[in-house]
Tab-separated table of C-alpha atoms in Angstrom:
chain	number	residue	atom	x	y	z
P	1	MET	CA	-24.799	-75.893	23.673
P	2	GLN	CA	-24.641	-79.451	22.346
P	3	ARG	CA	-22.423	-81.224	24.832
P	4	VAL	CA	-21.156	-84.186	22.874
P	5	LEU	CA	-20.904	-84.854	19.171
P	6	THR	CA	-21.723	-88.398	18.321
P	7	ARG	CA	-22.860	-87.928	14.723
P	8	GLU	CA	-21.020	-89.770	11.976
P	9	LEU	CA	-19.352	-87.421	9.569
P	10	SER	CA	-20.609	-87.669	6.037
P	11	SER	CA	-18.142	-88.154	3.196
P	12	SER	CA	-19.564	-85.308	1.192
P	13	SER	CA	-17.936	-82.471	3.126
P	14	SER	CA	-17.178	-81.340	6.643
P	15	SER	CA	-19.200	-78.188	6.034
P	16	LEU	CA	-22.368	-80.291	6.103
P	17	LEU	CA	-21.512	-81.301	9.639
P	18	ALA	CA	-20.997	-77.692	10.538
P	19	ARG	CA	-24.552	-76.873	9.461
P	20	LEU	CA	-25.864	-79.731	11.538
P	21	CYS	CA	-24.056	-78.618	14.701
P	22	SER	CA	-25.722	-76.124	16.973
P	23	SER	CA	-22.439	-75.323	18.689
P	24	ARG	CA	-19.939	-72.881	17.202
P	25	LYS	CA	-17.137	-74.914	18.793
P	26	LEU	CA	-18.374	-78.102	17.188
P	27	ALA	CA	-18.697	-76.320	13.859
P	28	GLN	CA	-15.107	-75.154	14.097
P	29	LEU	CA	-14.028	-78.672	14.923
P	30	ALA	CA	-15.912	-79.990	11.909
P	31	GLU	CA	-14.171	-77.500	9.628
P	32	ALA	CA	-10.821	-78.677	10.871
P	33	ILE	CA	-11.506	-82.272	9.796
P	34	SER	CA	-10.230	-83.097	6.354
P	35	PRO	CA	-12.281	-84.930	3.734
P	36	GLU	CA	-9.986	-87.943	4.186
P	37	GLN	CA	-11.142	-88.169	7.821
P	38	SER	CA	-14.764	-87.450	7.152
P	39	ASN	CA	-15.815	-91.087	7.447
P	40	ALA	CA	-14.503	-91.225	10.989
P	41	VAL	CA	-16.782	-91.202	14.025
P	42	LEU	CA	-16.021	-88.672	16.700
P	43	PRO	CA	-15.551	-90.372	20.067
P	44	LYS	CA	-18.679	-90.653	22.132
P	45	MET	CA	-18.521	-89.418	25.733
P	46	PRO	CA	-19.940	-91.938	28.220
P	47	PRO	CA	-23.372	-91.054	29.639
P	48	PHE	CA	-23.573	-89.347	32.994
P	49	ASP	CA	-26.644	-88.621	35.111
P	50	TYR	CA	-25.785	-85.139	36.285
P	51	ALA	CA	-26.396	-81.739	34.749
P	52	PRO	CA	-25.134	-78.611	36.520
P	53	PRO	CA	-27.422	-75.677	37.368
P	54	PRO	CA	-27.253	-72.788	34.881
P	55	TYR	CA	-24.218	-70.524	35.368
P	56	THR	CA	-24.888	-66.802	35.522
P	57	GLY	CA	-21.525	-65.531	36.690
P	58	PRO	CA	-18.721	-63.671	34.871
P	59	ARG	CA	-17.754	-64.985	31.443
P	60	ILE	CA	-14.254	-65.844	30.133
P	61	GLU	CA	-13.527	-62.363	28.832
P	62	GLU	CA	-14.248	-60.609	32.137
P	63	ILE	CA	-12.296	-63.180	34.151
P	64	LEU	CA	-9.281	-62.802	31.826
P	65	ARG	CA	-9.427	-59.044	32.231
P	66	LYS	CA	-9.494	-59.270	36.032
P	67	ARG	CA	-6.818	-61.918	36.094
P	68	SER	CA	-4.564	-59.791	33.947
P	69	GLU	CA	-5.074	-56.720	36.125
P	70	PHE	CA	-5.170	-58.189	39.626
P	71	LEU	CA	-3.345	-61.523	39.646
P	72	SER	CA	0.272	-62.457	39.287
P	73	PRO	CA	1.704	-62.279	35.734
P	74	SER	CA	3.459	-65.566	36.419
P	75	MET	CA	0.126	-67.406	36.213
P	76	PHE	CA	-0.454	-69.286	32.960
P	77	TYR	CA	-3.299	-71.298	31.527
P	78	PHE	CA	-3.820	-74.134	29.094
P	79	TYR	CA	-5.309	-73.868	25.613
P	80	LYS	CA	-5.518	-71.062	23.032
P	81	LYS	CA	-8.929	-70.222	24.391
P	82	PRO	CA	-8.875	-70.958	28.138
P	83	LEU	CA	-11.734	-72.751	29.867
P	84	ASN	CA	-13.913	-71.212	32.528
P	85	ILE	CA	-14.670	-74.252	34.698
P	86	VAL	CA	-17.660	-73.595	36.954
P	87	ASP	CA	-18.885	-77.015	38.058
P	88	GLY	CA	-17.559	-80.489	38.754
P	89	LYS	CA	-18.969	-83.899	39.536
P	90	MET	CA	-16.899	-87.029	40.016
P	91	GLN	CA	-14.657	-87.449	36.925
P	92	TYR	CA	-16.311	-84.625	34.961
P	93	LEU	CA	-15.968	-80.854	34.754
P	94	PHE	CA	-18.393	-78.311	33.252
P	95	ASP	CA	-17.710	-74.987	31.600
P	96	GLU	CA	-19.708	-71.746	31.686
P	97	ASP	CA	-22.026	-73.021	28.933
P	98	GLY	CA	-22.702	-76.298	30.709
P	99	ARG	CA	-20.573	-78.363	28.372
P	100	ARG	CA	-19.178	-81.531	30.006
P	101	TYR	CA	-15.503	-82.512	29.912
P	102	LEU	CA	-13.791	-85.701	31.005
P	103	ASP	CA	-11.159	-84.622	33.547
P	104	ALA	CA	-8.045	-86.725	32.901
P	105	PHE	CA	-5.773	-84.395	34.870
P	106	GLY	CA	-7.584	-84.357	38.245
P	107	GLY	CA	-6.524	-80.849	39.187
P	108	ILE	CA	-2.841	-81.913	38.824
P	109	ALA	CA	-3.224	-85.365	40.437
P	110	THR	CA	-5.201	-83.844	43.290
P	111	VAL	CA	-8.794	-85.033	42.953
P	112	CYS	CA	-8.754	-88.699	43.979
P	113	CYS	CA	-12.323	-89.472	45.085
P	114	GLY	CA	-13.948	-87.396	42.355
P	115	HIS	CA	-15.070	-83.789	42.129
P	116	CYS	CA	-17.556	-82.848	44.860
P	117	HIS	CA	-17.867	-86.397	46.160
P	118	PRO	CA	-21.009	-86.346	48.366
P	119	ASP	CA	-19.341	-88.035	51.359
P	120	VAL	CA	-16.438	-85.574	51.406
P	121	ILE	CA	-18.755	-82.569	50.884
P	122	GLU	CA	-21.000	-83.745	53.732
P	123	ALA	CA	-18.054	-84.046	56.088
P	124	ILE	CA	-16.800	-80.571	55.151
P	125	ILE	CA	-20.227	-78.958	55.576
P	126	ASN	CA	-21.007	-80.678	58.880
P	127	GLN	CA	-17.654	-79.629	60.356
P	128	THR	CA	-17.950	-76.080	58.982
P	129	LYS	CA	-21.365	-75.658	60.588
P	130	ARG	CA	-19.971	-76.693	63.939
P	131	LEU	CA	-16.433	-75.253	64.019
P	132	GLN	CA	-14.499	-73.811	61.116
P	133	HIS	CA	-11.198	-72.962	62.789
P	134	SER	CA	-9.625	-73.218	66.238
P	135	THR	CA	-5.823	-73.868	65.858
P	136	VAL	CA	-4.017	-76.708	67.599
P	137	VAL	CA	-3.624	-74.831	70.891
P	138	TYR	CA	-7.089	-76.191	71.646
P	139	LEU	CA	-8.193	-79.804	71.489
P	140	ASN	CA	-10.440	-81.011	68.689
P	141	HIS	CA	-11.160	-84.587	67.655
P	142	ALA	CA	-10.986	-83.946	63.878
P	143	ILE	CA	-7.192	-83.563	63.697
P	144	ALA	CA	-6.577	-86.487	66.072
P	145	ASP	CA	-8.952	-88.800	64.230
P	146	PHE	CA	-7.371	-88.067	60.886
P	147	ALA	CA	-3.804	-88.400	62.189
P	148	GLU	CA	-4.644	-91.821	63.635
P	149	ALA	CA	-6.227	-92.999	60.386
P	150	LEU	CA	-3.354	-91.659	58.299
P	151	ALA	CA	-0.733	-93.302	60.486
P	152	SER	CA	-2.507	-96.630	60.108
P	153	LYS	CA	-1.824	-96.514	56.336
P	154	LEU	CA	1.978	-96.293	56.792
P	155	PRO	CA	4.496	-99.017	57.587
P	156	GLY	CA	6.940	-99.409	60.438
P	157	ASP	CA	7.303	-96.668	63.009
P	158	LEU	CA	5.964	-93.928	60.749
P	159	LYS	CA	3.196	-92.723	63.014
P	160	VAL	CA	3.782	-89.088	64.055
P	161	VAL	CA	1.898	-86.633	61.805
P	162	PHE	CA	2.511	-82.943	61.220
P	163	PHE	CA	-0.197	-81.251	59.131
P	164	THR	CA	0.594	-78.482	56.670
P	165	ASN	CA	-1.280	-76.570	53.978
P	166	SER	CA	0.435	-77.813	50.802
P	167	GLY	CA	2.965	-80.219	49.344
P	168	THR	CA	5.635	-77.531	49.129
P	169	GLU	CA	5.186	-76.734	52.805
P	170	ALA	CA	5.315	-80.435	53.705
P	171	ASN	CA	8.569	-80.893	51.855
P	172	GLU	CA	10.037	-77.733	53.394
P	173	LEU	CA	9.239	-79.062	56.852
P	174	ALA	CA	10.677	-82.505	56.027
P	175	LEU	CA	13.963	-81.030	54.804
P	176	MET	CA	14.251	-78.829	57.878
P	177	MET	CA	13.594	-81.772	60.182
P	178	ALA	CA	16.255	-83.866	58.393
P	179	ARG	CA	18.829	-81.062	58.720
P	180	LEU	CA	18.045	-80.591	62.394
P	181	TYR	CA	18.163	-84.300	63.119
P	182	THR	CA	21.449	-85.004	61.295
P	183	GLY	CA	23.239	-81.708	61.883
P	184	CYS	CA	24.071	-81.636	58.170
P	185	HIS	CA	22.791	-79.338	55.466
P	186	ASP	CA	23.419	-81.150	52.160
P	187	VAL	CA	20.486	-82.800	50.435
P	188	VAL	CA	20.575	-85.258	47.520
P	189	SER	CA	17.693	-85.330	45.083
P	190	VAL	CA	17.047	-86.962	41.704
P	191	ARG	CA	17.618	-85.206	38.419
P	192	ASN	CA	14.380	-84.000	36.808
P	193	ALA	CA	12.669	-83.961	40.225
P	194	TYR	CA	10.113	-81.421	41.466
P	195	HIS	CA	9.526	-80.927	45.177
P	196	GLY	CA	8.017	-77.440	45.454
P	197	ASN	CA	8.433	-73.749	44.813
P	198	ALA	CA	9.722	-72.348	48.108
P	199	ALA	CA	13.383	-71.663	48.818
P	200	GLY	CA	14.318	-75.021	50.336
P	201	THR	CA	12.281	-77.251	48.037
P	202	MET	CA	13.428	-75.259	45.006
P	203	GLY	CA	16.936	-76.325	45.898
P	204	ALA	CA	15.878	-79.961	45.747
P	205	THR	CA	13.994	-79.422	42.515
P	206	ALA	CA	16.169	-80.401	39.550
P	207	GLN	CA	14.554	-78.610	36.606
P	208	SER	CA	15.659	-75.102	35.664
P	209	ASN	CA	12.122	-74.290	34.515
P	210	TRP	CA	11.057	-74.154	38.188
P	211	LYS	CA	14.176	-72.673	39.819
P	212	PHE	CA	14.843	-68.999	40.575
P	213	ASN	CA	18.273	-67.590	41.285
P	214	ILE	CA	18.278	-68.043	45.041
P	215	VAL	CA	20.692	-69.702	47.454
P	216	GLN	CA	20.458	-73.462	47.032
P	217	ARG	CA	22.493	-76.374	48.427
P	218	CYS	CA	21.370	-79.671	46.920
P	219	PHE	CA	22.996	-82.257	44.734
P	220	CYS	CA	21.089	-84.057	42.007
P	221	SER	CA	21.591	-87.715	41.251
P	222	ASP	CA	21.121	-89.022	37.724
P	223	GLY	CA	18.644	-91.874	37.837
P	224	GLU	CA	19.926	-93.316	34.569
P	225	LYS	CA	23.280	-94.029	36.219
P	226	TYR	CA	21.424	-95.688	39.081
P	227	ALA	CA	22.387	-95.590	42.720
P	228	LYS	CA	26.132	-95.549	42.075
P	229	ASP	CA	25.749	-91.866	41.223
P	230	VAL	CA	24.325	-91.250	44.704
P	231	GLN	CA	27.406	-92.737	46.316
P	232	GLU	CA	29.731	-90.728	44.058
P	233	ILE	CA	27.900	-87.515	44.903
P	234	ILE	CA	28.337	-88.219	48.601
P	235	GLU	CA	32.043	-89.031	48.183
P	236	PHE	CA	33.014	-86.192	45.834
P	237	GLY	CA	30.387	-83.476	46.405
P	238	THR	CA	29.880	-83.453	50.184
P	239	SER	CA	31.854	-83.776	53.394
P	240	GLY	CA	30.889	-87.458	53.431
P	241	HIS	CA	27.825	-86.771	55.520
P	242	VAL	CA	24.403	-85.643	54.244
P	243	ALA	CA	21.114	-84.528	55.730
P	244	ALA	CA	18.743	-86.336	53.416
P	245	PHE	CA	17.825	-87.927	50.146
P	246	ILE	CA	14.389	-86.925	48.758
P	247	SER	CA	12.677	-88.575	45.820
P	248	GLU	CA	9.370	-89.207	44.139
P	249	ALA	CA	8.597	-92.795	43.259
P	250	ILE	CA	7.107	-91.468	40.013
P	251	GLN	CA	8.098	-87.960	38.915
P	252	GLY	CA	4.909	-86.074	38.145
P	253	VAL	CA	5.971	-82.625	36.947
P	254	GLY	CA	9.035	-84.301	35.428
P	255	GLY	CA	6.844	-86.192	32.956
P	256	ILE	CA	5.635	-89.358	34.741
P	257	LEU	CA	9.070	-90.976	35.099
P	258	GLU	CA	9.365	-94.058	37.318
P	259	LEU	CA	12.501	-94.796	39.235
P	260	ALA	CA	14.362	-97.857	37.992
P	261	PRO	CA	13.876	-101.146	39.870
P	262	GLY	CA	16.448	-101.555	42.586
P	263	TYR	CA	17.378	-97.876	42.597
P	264	LEU	CA	15.710	-96.813	45.842
P	265	PRO	CA	17.021	-99.689	48.056
P	266	ALA	CA	20.592	-98.996	46.916
P	267	ALA	CA	20.216	-95.228	47.203
P	268	TYR	CA	18.682	-95.525	50.694
P	269	LYS	CA	21.587	-97.716	51.740
P	270	SER	CA	24.158	-95.145	50.604
P	271	ILE	CA	22.334	-92.239	52.209
P	272	ARG	CA	21.897	-93.980	55.549
P	273	LYS	CA	25.544	-95.018	55.532
P	274	ALA	CA	26.377	-91.295	55.206
P	275	GLY	CA	24.163	-90.485	58.173
P	276	GLY	CA	21.239	-89.075	56.162
P	277	LEU	CA	17.499	-89.587	56.273
P	278	CYS	CA	15.417	-90.907	53.383
P	279	ILE	CA	12.372	-88.776	52.459
P	280	ALA	CA	9.597	-90.144	50.213
P	281	ASP	CA	7.703	-87.352	48.386
P	282	GLU	CA	4.268	-88.890	47.916
P	283	VAL	CA	2.513	-85.625	47.001
P	284	GLN	CA	1.438	-86.974	43.645
P	285	SER	CA	2.006	-90.742	43.708
P	286	GLY	CA	0.442	-91.360	47.110
P	287	PHE	CA	-3.099	-92.106	48.188
P	288	ALA	CA	-3.723	-95.146	45.999
P	289	ARG	CA	-3.020	-93.460	42.712
P	290	THR	CA	-0.530	-96.067	41.476
P	291	GLY	CA	-3.060	-98.849	42.068
P	292	SER	CA	-0.559	-101.585	42.984
P	293	HIS	CA	0.178	-99.899	46.315
P	294	PHE	CA	-1.230	-97.160	48.484
P	295	TRP	CA	2.130	-95.325	48.467
P	296	GLY	CA	4.501	-95.150	45.562
P	297	PHE	CA	7.598	-96.061	47.604
P	298	GLU	CA	5.987	-99.396	48.559
P	299	ALA	CA	6.556	-100.696	45.023
P	300	HIS	CA	10.302	-100.436	45.672
P	301	GLY	CA	10.334	-102.429	48.915
P	302	VAL	CA	11.688	-99.587	51.078
P	303	VAL	CA	10.554	-97.852	54.229
P	304	PRO	CA	11.430	-94.106	54.345
P	305	ASP	CA	12.305	-92.151	57.464
P	306	ILE	CA	9.931	-89.354	56.494
P	307	VAL	CA	6.946	-89.338	54.124
P	308	THR	CA	5.409	-86.169	52.705
P	309	MET	CA	1.980	-85.901	51.119
P	310	ALA	CA	-0.610	-83.427	49.844
P	311	LYS	CA	-2.951	-83.191	46.793
P	312	GLY	CA	-4.926	-86.429	47.037
P	313	ILE	CA	-4.933	-86.288	50.830
P	314	GLY	CA	-7.764	-83.731	50.748
P	315	ASN	CA	-9.350	-84.279	47.306
P	316	GLY	CA	-8.815	-80.594	46.598
P	317	LEU	CA	-8.718	-79.186	50.133
P	318	PRO	CA	-5.574	-77.174	51.020
P	319	ILE	CA	-3.906	-79.739	53.230
P	320	GLY	CA	-0.607	-81.579	53.339
P	321	ALA	CA	1.209	-83.670	55.878
P	322	VAL	CA	4.603	-84.942	57.051
P	323	VAL	CA	4.697	-88.359	58.733
P	324	THR	CA	7.818	-89.579	60.536
P	325	THR	CA	9.017	-91.589	63.517
P	326	PRO	CA	8.676	-90.490	67.144
P	327	GLU	CA	12.467	-90.124	67.411
P	328	ILE	CA	12.806	-87.805	64.395
P	329	ALA	CA	9.671	-85.909	65.389
P	330	LYS	CA	11.328	-84.805	68.634
P	331	VAL	CA	13.676	-82.377	66.828
P	332	LEU	CA	10.846	-79.837	66.588
P	333	THR	CA	10.651	-79.660	70.349
P	334	ARG	CA	14.020	-77.872	70.469
P	335	ARG	CA	12.166	-74.671	69.619
P	336	SER	CA	8.527	-73.707	69.208
P	337	TYR	CA	7.078	-75.097	65.994
P	338	PHE	CA	3.604	-73.908	65.081
P	339	ASN	CA	1.340	-73.862	62.052
P	340	THR	CA	-1.820	-71.756	62.356
P	341	PHE	CA	-3.816	-73.605	59.698
P	342	GLY	CA	-2.074	-76.986	59.766
P	343	GLY	CA	-4.648	-79.492	61.008
P	344	ASN	CA	-7.584	-77.173	60.465
P	345	PRO	CA	-10.739	-79.043	61.567
P	346	VAL	CA	-12.509	-78.591	58.252
P	347	CYS	CA	-9.596	-79.857	56.223
P	348	THR	CA	-8.862	-82.785	58.533
P	349	ALA	CA	-12.573	-83.798	58.634
P	350	GLY	CA	-12.532	-83.739	54.843
P	351	GLY	CA	-9.299	-85.698	54.722
P	352	LEU	CA	-10.679	-88.441	56.963
P	353	ALA	CA	-13.711	-88.653	54.656
P	354	VAL	CA	-11.350	-89.051	51.700
P	355	LEU	CA	-9.655	-92.055	53.347
P	356	LYS	CA	-13.055	-93.642	54.075
P	357	VAL	CA	-14.211	-93.173	50.462
P	358	LEU	CA	-10.986	-94.663	49.104
P	359	GLU	CA	-11.597	-97.792	51.142
P	360	LYS	CA	-15.372	-98.030	50.781
P	361	GLU	CA	-15.329	-97.638	47.009
P	362	ARG	CA	-12.154	-99.706	46.517
P	363	LEU	CA	-10.572	-96.924	44.515
P	364	GLN	CA	-7.065	-98.328	44.810
P	365	GLU	CA	-8.218	-101.520	43.120
P	366	ASN	CA	-10.077	-99.420	40.553
P	367	ALA	CA	-6.927	-97.446	39.833
P	368	LEU	CA	-5.041	-100.682	39.184
P	369	VAL	CA	-7.690	-102.292	36.982
P	370	VAL	CA	-8.725	-99.226	34.995
P	371	GLY	CA	-5.186	-97.840	34.861
P	372	SER	CA	-3.779	-101.123	33.506
P	373	TYR	CA	-6.510	-101.228	30.862
P	374	LEU	CA	-5.902	-97.620	29.917
P	375	LYS	CA	-2.156	-98.071	29.688
P	376	GLY	CA	-2.652	-101.033	27.395
P	377	ARG	CA	-4.873	-98.963	25.097
P	378	LEU	CA	-2.306	-96.178	25.074
P	379	GLU	CA	0.454	-98.662	24.184
P	380	ASN	CA	-1.670	-99.857	21.250
P	381	LEU	CA	-1.962	-96.250	20.187
P	382	GLN	CA	1.822	-95.932	20.323
P	383	GLU	CA	2.103	-98.703	17.723
P	384	LYS	CA	-0.157	-96.705	15.434
P	385	HIS	CA	1.428	-93.278	15.762
P	386	ASP	CA	5.160	-92.652	15.443
P	387	ILE	CA	4.829	-89.357	17.310
P	388	ILE	CA	4.205	-91.331	20.542
P	389	GLY	CA	7.702	-92.051	21.764
P	390	ASP	CA	6.800	-93.637	25.098
P	391	VAL	CA	3.937	-94.700	27.306
P	392	ARG	CA	4.787	-95.073	30.998
P	393	GLY	CA	3.611	-94.967	34.569
P	394	ARG	CA	1.321	-97.180	36.607
P	395	GLY	CA	-2.251	-97.116	37.875
P	396	LEU	CA	-3.882	-93.787	37.118
P	397	MET	CA	-0.594	-91.894	36.941
P	398	LEU	CA	0.325	-92.308	33.271
P	399	GLY	CA	2.458	-90.396	30.806
P	400	VAL	CA	2.434	-90.271	27.016
P	401	GLU	CA	5.567	-88.688	25.539
P	402	LEU	CA	5.319	-87.053	22.104
P	403	VAL	CA	8.457	-86.853	19.964
P	404	THR	CA	9.144	-85.722	16.410
P	405	ASP	CA	11.700	-88.521	15.960
P	406	ARG	CA	11.831	-91.750	17.962
P	407	ARG	CA	15.555	-92.206	17.525
P	408	SER	CA	16.635	-88.753	18.611
P	409	LYS	CA	13.630	-88.389	20.982
P	410	ALA	CA	13.303	-84.756	19.912
P	411	PRO	CA	10.397	-83.313	21.904
P	412	ALA	CA	7.224	-82.551	20.004
P	413	LYS	CA	6.617	-79.300	21.891
P	414	ALA	CA	4.362	-77.563	19.339
P	415	GLU	CA	2.479	-80.723	18.380
P	416	ILE	CA	1.408	-81.533	21.923
P	417	LEU	CA	-0.283	-78.128	22.212
P	418	ARG	CA	-2.270	-78.764	19.040
P	419	VAL	CA	-3.325	-82.240	20.241
P	420	MET	CA	-4.360	-80.832	23.627
P	421	ASP	CA	-6.547	-78.187	21.978
P	422	GLN	CA	-8.193	-80.755	19.713
P	423	MET	CA	-8.862	-83.078	22.621
P	424	LYS	CA	-10.381	-80.240	24.562
P	425	GLU	CA	-12.793	-79.588	21.664
P	426	MET	CA	-13.769	-83.244	21.818
P	427	GLY	CA	-14.389	-82.984	25.556
P	428	VAL	CA	-11.188	-84.388	27.110
P	429	LEU	CA	-8.887	-82.427	29.432
P	430	VAL	CA	-5.340	-83.672	30.008
P	431	GLY	CA	-2.251	-82.132	31.523
P	432	LYS	CA	1.308	-81.927	30.263
P	433	GLY	CA	4.741	-81.971	31.848
P	434	GLY	CA	8.323	-83.009	31.433
P	435	PHE	CA	11.267	-80.672	31.048
P	436	TYR	CA	10.246	-79.846	27.467
P	437	GLY	CA	6.506	-79.930	28.133
P	438	ASN	CA	5.994	-82.749	25.646
P	439	VAL	CA	4.510	-85.420	27.946
P	440	PHE	CA	0.800	-85.862	28.469
P	441	ARG	CA	0.119	-86.250	32.194
P	442	ILE	CA	-2.915	-88.489	32.720
P	443	THR	CA	-3.874	-88.333	36.394
P	444	PRO	CA	-7.670	-88.465	36.582
P	445	PRO	CA	-9.834	-88.899	39.640
P	446	LEU	CA	-9.570	-92.505	40.851
P	447	CYS	CA	-13.276	-93.004	40.155
P	448	PHE	CA	-12.313	-92.992	36.442
P	449	THR	CA	-14.144	-95.873	34.768
P	450	LYS	CA	-13.570	-98.045	31.732
P	451	ASP	CA	-16.395	-96.175	30.062
P	452	ASP	CA	-14.068	-93.197	30.360
P	453	ALA	CA	-11.294	-95.730	29.946
P	454	GLY	CA	-14.583	-98.499	28.852
P	455	GLU	CA	-16.585	-99.983	31.694
P	456	LYS	CA	-17.651	-99.205	35.209
P	457	PHE	CA	-15.456	-101.059	37.646
P	458	LEU	CA	-16.496	-104.675	38.136
P	459	THR	CA	-19.816	-104.087	36.385
P	460	HIS	CA	-20.390	-104.832	32.653
P	461	PHE	CA	-17.000	-105.749	31.210
P	462	CYS	CA	-15.501	-103.381	28.704
P	463	LEU	CA	-17.023	-103.614	25.250
P	464	ARG	CA	-16.751	-99.975	24.249
P	465	GLN	CA	-13.727	-98.030	23.120
P	466	THR	CA	-11.887	-95.708	25.502
P	467	PHE	CA	-13.182	-92.169	25.140
P	468	LEU	CA	-9.895	-90.625	26.173
P	469	VAL	CA	-7.751	-92.831	23.913
P	470	ASP	CA	-10.084	-92.474	20.940
P	471	SER	CA	-10.027	-88.705	21.319
P	472	MET	CA	-6.251	-88.699	21.489
P	473	ASP	CA	-6.116	-91.005	18.453
P	474	LEU	CA	-8.274	-88.707	16.352
P	475	ALA	CA	-6.450	-85.543	17.515
P	476	ILE	CA	-3.062	-87.042	16.624
P	477	SER	CA	-4.368	-88.229	13.275
P	478	LYS	CA	-5.153	-84.614	12.408
P	479	LEU	CA	-1.587	-83.381	12.872
């Protein structure tokens, strides 16, 4: 299969292009391009010196059949024709036919160092060969080494680490610890937030799309009314005392929404006055993704009482963590707290390798430089297309909101699906989110370059157009 289409379209007809293309997908894409667009040049994917080995496993049709028969009916997939991803390398993914795609979603803001980064893979393999699992009832250096390294990245007295298996589990533990420590049950979260899909975290999640009809006891603050709303919720919706306030610095599932400047300091002040703890959910915005800071909350000048994390912490490994102060950590000694897989030696060895790669390859700086460049290109695109209602976020955690009308901000729910499909055919994979599903979520691996977004970091300065932005531009033009 031809992996990238770089040929200039002739003005005679798009069918000519179809005859020149060896790929059925590329031919279908050519047929979709109107004569008015036939002088355009399809975006050129940056070169990459890796080709995956041939794939001989089950094809899309067989996987879909098994998934339909044996997996949960709640599972969904992107695109009219779903992708069978079988290989990954750094910022690229490969399908069953060996076609390369630029991964601008990063496994939902999870892959930070890049797919199958050699240093991370080596650490995982070496640990697996020696000891795969032992539980924390025995000593092992891997969990202690990673906990020490992780604590060194956090401010103040945040230095006691509890390892979990996911972000949901980390947030569940953080909420339980806050309730035990304060003796209160009520939790305040931010409207449009997402904190997980278990019973406790679902209560703190403020989007009906992700909430089942179970017992919940949380109050949601409206960020648009700023921190005054937090104080009013405490005064009118609780006994005057709360267990915790939990928030993301940038809402990921909610559509890449940043908290307003000054909101977190004022909210933290109100919560602490009411006896509550402040929890920073860094599952998506942590681990250097925002570029300007290692943790999202740092941009707001606050120090939380508890920090939760997952996703980027393991570059795809099933690991999460809760970090808090020694005083708060003591609440779990009132009973026996145990997690069979939390702190697994393979996952913690991989996590430590992730931290080392982030520092060695200066990926936080790369996220800032490349992310700022990419955001600027997306803002230029907004000036060109009325359907782009907003471009927001920071670093390599960016959102592009599509609307049918900029004044009413009516969500372009159908249009975003069409653009996503067209971008996939051009070789770009992006995510989507927001309450109405009309916001592109751009959260690629932090090794993303300016050739993907123009140039390789601090190498030859950007002279070429952004592949991702050019693909989005062409896809939107075809609406």
